[in-house]
PDB file of C-alpha atoms in Angstrom:
ATOM      1  CA  UNK A   1    -130.873  90.094  71.490  1.00 79.00           C
ATOM      2  CA  UNK A   2    -128.200  87.382  70.426  1.00 90.00           C
ATOM      3  CA  UNK A   3    -125.594  88.321  72.652  1.00 93.00           C
ATOM      4  CA  UNK A   4    -124.197  90.683  75.172  1.00 95.00           C
ATOM      5  CA  UNK A   5    -121.125  92.178  76.861  1.00 95.00           C
ATOM      6  CA  UNK A   6    -119.978  89.845  79.970  1.00 96.00           C
ATOM      7  CA  UNK A   7    -118.980  92.064  81.836  1.00 95.00           C
ATOM      8  CA  UNK A   8    -122.647  94.118  81.286  1.00 95.00           C
ATOM      9  CA  UNK A   9    -124.518  90.482  82.050  1.00 95.00           C
ATOM     10  CA  UNK A  10    -122.365  90.226  85.062  1.00 95.00           C
ATOM     11  CA  UNK A  11    -122.948  93.504  86.229  1.00 95.00           C
ATOM     12  CA  UNK A  12    -127.249  93.150  85.056  1.00 95.00           C
ATOM     13  CA  UNK A  13    -127.558  89.497  86.643  1.00 95.00           C
ATOM     14  CA  UNK A  14    -126.043  91.256  90.219  1.00 94.00           C
ATOM     15  CA  UNK A  15    -122.561  89.169  90.420  1.00 94.00           C
ATOM     16  CA  UNK A  16    -120.945  91.831  90.421  1.00 94.00           C
ATOM     17  CA  UNK A  17    -122.130  95.050  92.655  1.00 94.00           C
ATOM     18  CA  UNK A  18    -120.890  97.998  89.817  1.00 94.00           C
ATOM     19  CA  UNK A  19    -119.770  97.733  86.649  1.00 94.00           C
ATOM     20  CA  UNK A  20    -116.261  98.781  86.962  1.00 95.00           C
ATOM     21  CA  UNK A  21    -115.992  96.019  89.526  1.00 95.00           C
ATOM     22  CA  UNK A  22    -116.923  93.951  86.391  1.00 95.00           C
ATOM     23  CA  UNK A  23    -114.972  94.894  84.407  1.00 95.00           C
ATOM     24  CA  UNK A  24    -111.836  95.380  86.772  1.00 95.00           C
ATOM     25  CA  UNK A  25    -112.025  91.490  87.565  1.00 95.00           C
ATOM     26  CA  UNK A  26    -112.184  90.625  83.541  1.00 95.00           C
ATOM     27  CA  UNK A  27    -109.035  92.031  82.868  1.00 95.00           C
ATOM     28  CA  UNK A  28    -107.569  90.793  86.143  1.00 94.00           C
ATOM     29  CA  UNK A  29    -108.469  87.164  85.041  1.00 94.00           C
ATOM     30  CA  UNK A  30    -110.924  86.452  87.455  1.00 95.00           C
ATOM     31  CA  UNK A  31    -113.352  85.644  84.616  1.00 96.00           C
ATOM     32  CA  UNK A  32    -113.238  82.765  82.397  1.00 96.00           C
ATOM     33  CA  UNK A  33    -115.324  80.469  80.402  1.00 95.00           C
ATOM     34  CA  UNK A  34    -114.032  77.265  79.095  1.00 88.00           C
ATOM     35  CA  UNK A  35    -111.112  77.922  81.251  1.00 90.00           C
ATOM     36  CA  UNK A  36    -109.660  80.827  79.224  1.00 93.00           C
ATOM     37  CA  UNK A  37    -109.660  84.030  80.803  1.00 95.00           C
ATOM     38  CA  UNK A  38    -112.268  87.112  78.996  1.00 95.00           C
ATOM     39  CA  UNK A  39    -111.650  90.496  78.074  1.00 95.00           C
ATOM     40  CA  UNK A  40    -114.798  92.879  79.104  1.00 95.00           C
ATOM     41  CA  UNK A  41    -116.642  93.237  75.402  1.00 95.00           C
ATOM     42  CA  UNK A  42    -116.118  89.175  75.587  1.00 95.00           C
ATOM     43  CA  UNK A  43    -119.416  88.964  74.054  1.00 96.00           C
ATOM     44  CA  UNK A  44    -121.520  85.773  75.657  1.00 95.00           C
ATOM     45  CA  UNK A  45    -124.802  83.511  74.284  1.00 94.00           C
ATOM     46  CA  UNK A  46    -127.561  81.696  76.042  1.00 95.00           C
ATOM     47  CA  UNK A  47    -126.219  78.372  76.927  1.00 94.00           C
ATOM     48  CA  UNK A  48    -122.221  78.713  78.192  1.00 95.00           C
ATOM     49  CA  UNK A  49    -120.889  78.414  81.798  1.00 95.00           C
ATOM     50  CA  UNK A  50    -119.045  81.032  83.212  1.00 96.00           C
ATOM     51  CA  UNK A  51    -116.466  81.222  86.288  1.00 95.00           C
ATOM     52  CA  UNK A  52    -116.238  83.974  88.551  1.00 94.00           C
ATOM     53  CA  UNK A  53    -113.268  83.911  90.422  1.00 92.00           C
ATOM     54  CA  UNK A  54    -114.002  85.561  94.377  1.00 89.00           C
ATOM     55  CA  UNK A  55    -110.971  84.390  96.622  1.00 84.00           C
ATOM     56  CA  UNK A  56    -111.948  82.406  98.532  1.00 84.00           C
ATOM     57  CA  UNK A  57    -115.028  80.816  95.968  1.00 87.00           C
ATOM     58  CA  UNK A  58    -114.730  80.423  92.451  1.00 91.00           C
ATOM     59  CA  UNK A  59    -118.790  80.457  91.105  1.00 92.00           C
ATOM     60  CA  UNK A  60    -120.083  79.094  88.433  1.00 94.00           C
ATOM     61  CA  UNK A  61    -122.767  80.517  86.422  1.00 94.00           C
ATOM     62  CA  UNK A  62    -124.596  79.093  83.484  1.00 95.00           C
ATOM     63  CA  UNK A  63    -126.646  81.537  81.616  1.00 95.00           C
ATOM     64  CA  UNK A  64    -130.107  81.052  80.536  1.00 95.00           C
ATOM     65  CA  UNK A  65    -131.066  84.632  79.439  1.00 94.00           C
ATOM     66  CA  UNK A  66    -129.015  87.635  77.893  1.00 95.00           C
ATOM     67  CA  UNK A  67    -129.962  91.316  79.615  1.00 93.00           C
ATOM     68  CA  UNK A  68    -128.314  94.770  79.723  1.00 89.00           C
ATOM     69  CA  UNK A  69    -130.411  96.411  82.147  1.00 94.00           C
ATOM     70  CA  UNK A  70    -129.638  95.357  85.559  1.00 94.00           C
ATOM     71  CA  UNK A  71    -133.017  93.421  86.739  1.00 92.00           C
ATOM     72  CA  UNK A  72    -134.390  92.900  90.627  1.00 92.00           C
ATOM     73  CA  UNK A  73    -132.741  90.914  92.629  1.00 91.00           C
ATOM     74  CA  UNK A  74    -136.400  88.668  92.150  1.00 93.00           C
ATOM     75  CA  UNK A  75    -135.386  88.234  88.754  1.00 93.00           C
ATOM     76  CA  UNK A  76    -132.088  87.213  88.360  1.00 93.00           C
ATOM     77  CA  UNK A  77    -133.061  83.115  88.301  1.00 93.00           C
ATOM     78  CA  UNK A  78    -134.587  83.899  85.186  1.00 94.00           C
ATOM     79  CA  UNK A  79    -131.674  84.665  83.664  1.00 95.00           C
ATOM     80  CA  UNK A  80    -129.088  82.574  85.519  1.00 94.00           C
ATOM     81  CA  UNK A  81    -128.525  79.259  86.660  1.00 93.00           C
ATOM     82  CA  UNK A  82    -125.977  78.591  90.259  1.00 92.00           C
ATOM     83  CA  UNK A  83    -123.949  76.063  89.423  1.00 93.00           C
ATOM     84  CA  UNK A  84    -120.868  76.375  91.139  1.00 90.00           C
ATOM     85  CA  UNK A  85    -120.001  72.848  92.426  1.00 90.00           C
ATOM     86  CA  UNK A  86    -120.488  71.400  96.415  1.00 88.00           C
ATOM     87  CA  UNK A  87    -116.879  71.709  97.311  1.00 89.00           C
ATOM     88  CA  UNK A  88    -116.628  75.334  96.762  1.00 87.00           C
ATOM     89  CA  UNK A  89    -119.991  76.097  98.425  1.00 84.00           C
ATOM     90  CA  UNK A  90    -119.241  74.120 101.509  1.00 86.00           C
ATOM     91  CA  UNK A  91    -115.178  76.247 101.189  1.00 84.00           C
ATOM     92  CA  UNK A  92    -117.510  79.735 100.773  1.00 82.00           C
ATOM     93  CA  UNK A  93    -119.995  77.525 104.114  1.00 82.00           C
ATOM     94  CA  UNK A  94    -116.292  76.909 106.231  1.00 80.00           C
ATOM     95  CA  UNK A  95    -114.487  80.421 105.515  1.00 76.00           C
ATOM     96  CA  UNK A  96    -117.963  82.375 106.427  1.00 73.00           C
ATOM     97  CA  UNK A  97    -118.219  80.104 109.846  1.00 71.00           C
ATOM     98  CA  UNK A  98    -114.097  80.548 110.303  1.00 65.00           C
ATOM     99  CA  UNK A  99    -114.322  84.330 110.181  1.00 59.00           C
ATOM    100  CA  UNK A 100    -116.609  85.336 112.197  1.00 56.00           C
ATOM    101  CA  UNK A 101    -115.095  82.037 114.891  1.00 54.00           C
ATOM    102  CA  UNK A 102    -111.880  82.224 114.939  1.00 58.00           C
ATOM    103  CA  UNK A 103    -111.082  86.001 113.410  1.00 56.00           C
ATOM    104  CA  UNK A 104    -106.907  86.845 113.174  1.00 63.00           C
ATOM    105  CA  UNK A 105    -105.876  89.572 115.879  1.00 63.00           C
ATOM    106  CA  UNK A 106    -104.441  91.984 114.597  1.00 65.00           C
ATOM    107  CA  UNK A 107    -106.863  92.623 111.822  1.00 70.00           C
ATOM    108  CA  UNK A 108    -110.010  94.527 111.572  1.00 72.00           C
ATOM    109  CA  UNK A 109    -110.844  96.553 114.093  1.00 78.00           C
ATOM    110  CA  UNK A 110    -111.505  95.150 117.818  1.00 76.00           C
ATOM    111  CA  UNK A 111    -115.462  93.780 118.746  1.00 80.00           C
ATOM    112  CA  UNK A 112    -116.475  95.228 121.617  1.00 88.00           C
ATOM    113  CA  UNK A 113    -115.739  92.154 123.779  1.00 87.00           C
ATOM    114  CA  UNK A 114    -111.754  92.575 122.848  1.00 81.00           C
ATOM    115  CA  UNK A 115    -112.042  96.632 123.969  1.00 82.00           C
ATOM    116  CA  UNK A 116    -113.105  95.700 127.306  1.00 85.00           C
ATOM    117  CA  UNK A 117    -110.658  93.425 128.307  1.00 82.00           C
ATOM    118  CA  UNK A 118    -107.453  95.500 126.014  1.00 79.00           C
ATOM    119  CA  UNK A 119    -109.039  98.288 128.775  1.00 81.00           C
ATOM    120  CA  UNK A 120    -108.967  95.718 131.711  1.00 79.00           C
ATOM    121  CA  UNK A 121    -105.332  95.130 130.363  1.00 72.00           C
ATOM    122  CA  UNK A 122    -104.066  98.267 129.830  1.00 72.00           C
ATOM    123  CA  UNK A 123    -105.473  99.352 133.416  1.00 70.00           C
ATOM    124  CA  UNK A 124    -104.270  96.774 135.337  1.00 61.00           C
ATOM    125  CA  UNK A 125    -100.085  97.473 133.691  1.00 56.00           C
ATOM    126  CA  UNK A 126    -100.344 101.203 134.918  1.00 57.00           C
ATOM    127  CA  UNK A 127    -100.248  99.618 138.501  1.00 54.00           C
ATOM    128  CA  UNK A 128    -103.105 101.505 139.702  1.00 53.00           C
ATOM    129  CA  UNK A 129    -101.946 104.771 138.639  1.00 53.00           C
ATOM    130  CA  UNK A 130    -105.705 105.542 137.537  1.00 53.00           C
ATOM    131  CA  UNK A 131    -106.961 104.681 140.602  1.00 53.00           C
ATOM    132  CA  UNK A 132    -108.657 106.930 142.735  1.00 54.00           C
ATOM    133  CA  UNK A 133    -107.276 106.528 146.596  1.00 54.00           C
ATOM    134  CA  UNK A 134    -103.759 107.545 146.493  1.00 53.00           C
ATOM    135  CA  UNK A 135    -100.750 105.677 146.958  1.00 51.00           C
ATOM    136  CA  UNK A 136     -99.015 104.610 150.208  1.00 52.00           C
ATOM    137  CA  UNK A 137     -95.134 106.193 150.644  1.00 51.00           C
ATOM    138  CA  UNK A 138     -94.377 103.055 151.413  1.00 51.00           C
ATOM    139  CA  UNK A 139     -94.776 101.150 148.968  1.00 54.00           C
ATOM    140  CA  UNK A 140     -91.839 102.524 146.435  1.00 51.00           C
ATOM    141  CA  UNK A 141     -89.354 102.146 149.344  1.00 52.00           C
ATOM    142  CA  UNK A 142     -86.255 100.957 147.645  1.00 53.00           C
ATOM    143  CA  UNK A 143     -83.704  98.528 148.298  1.00 53.00           C
ATOM    144  CA  UNK A 144     -80.819 101.102 148.740  1.00 53.00           C
ATOM    145  CA  UNK A 145     -80.050 103.934 151.588  1.00 57.00           C
ATOM    146  CA  UNK A 146     -80.431 107.082 149.149  1.00 57.00           C
ATOM    147  CA  UNK A 147     -77.022 107.490 149.979  1.00 60.00           C
ATOM    148  CA  UNK A 148     -75.223 104.345 148.764  1.00 62.00           C
ATOM    149  CA  UNK A 149     -78.003 104.511 144.849  1.00 61.00           C
ATOM    150  CA  UNK A 150     -76.141 101.713 142.980  1.00 60.00           C
ATOM    151  CA  UNK A 151     -77.296 103.258 139.175  1.00 65.00           C
ATOM    152  CA  UNK A 152     -75.635 106.815 141.305  1.00 65.00           C
ATOM    153  CA  UNK A 153     -71.838 106.172 140.493  1.00 71.00           C
ATOM    154  CA  UNK A 154     -69.040 108.510 141.558  1.00 73.00           C
ATOM    155  CA  UNK A 155     -68.504 110.110 137.565  1.00 77.00           C
ATOM    156  CA  UNK A 156     -71.464 111.636 137.645  1.00 73.00           C
ATOM    157  CA  UNK A 157     -71.464 112.873 140.697  1.00 74.00           C
ATOM    158  CA  UNK A 158     -67.657 114.976 139.294  1.00 77.00           C
ATOM    159  CA  UNK A 159     -69.634 115.563 135.830  1.00 75.00           C
ATOM    160  CA  UNK A 160     -72.574 116.897 137.688  1.00 73.00           C
ATOM    161  CA  UNK A 161     -70.003 118.821 139.895  1.00 76.00           C
ATOM    162  CA  UNK A 162     -68.325 120.339 137.192  1.00 76.00           C
ATOM    163  CA  UNK A 163     -71.085 121.450 135.202  1.00 67.00           C
ATOM    164  CA  UNK A 164     -72.564 123.334 137.963  1.00 63.00           C
ATOM    165  CA  UNK A 165     -69.383 124.945 138.897  1.00 65.00           C
ATOM    166  CA  UNK A 166     -69.640 129.288 137.426  1.00 64.00           C
ATOM    167  CA  UNK A 167     -67.030 129.952 134.910  1.00 60.00           C
ATOM    168  CA  UNK A 168     -64.259 132.270 135.180  1.00 57.00           C
TER     169      UNK A 168
END
């Protein structure tokens, strides 16, 4: 075998989980050879260097062997050499660390700790209404007498009286 399709090779060497994903990556321009985007049907040879962009990192692989069928993870080093630059590998490490430490708020499900904090916050926000102990009525005294409600105007009183008059 002198040549093999790039989408098959990317799938067979476990760079992509499925051949469909490998084909889509080629179509989206995420797979390049010598700086040129390649189609999924592009035939590759031993010795070529393939760049695969999986944001935020661009991986580089050198083709050592060709194959069409998927192989076990232990056999992959016989078919490719990872020649990704150290800068890209450092970037990958930074992203991994940053993903665990500084997860953007609002992205994904909250952690158990964040869930407990939210529950505690909302329980406090309801001023103890979920508290099983009964509240004393004195806690809800207003600063005005019932007869002098500043929120209730004479117009409101007139409207109330007009709506409750019996019709003739």
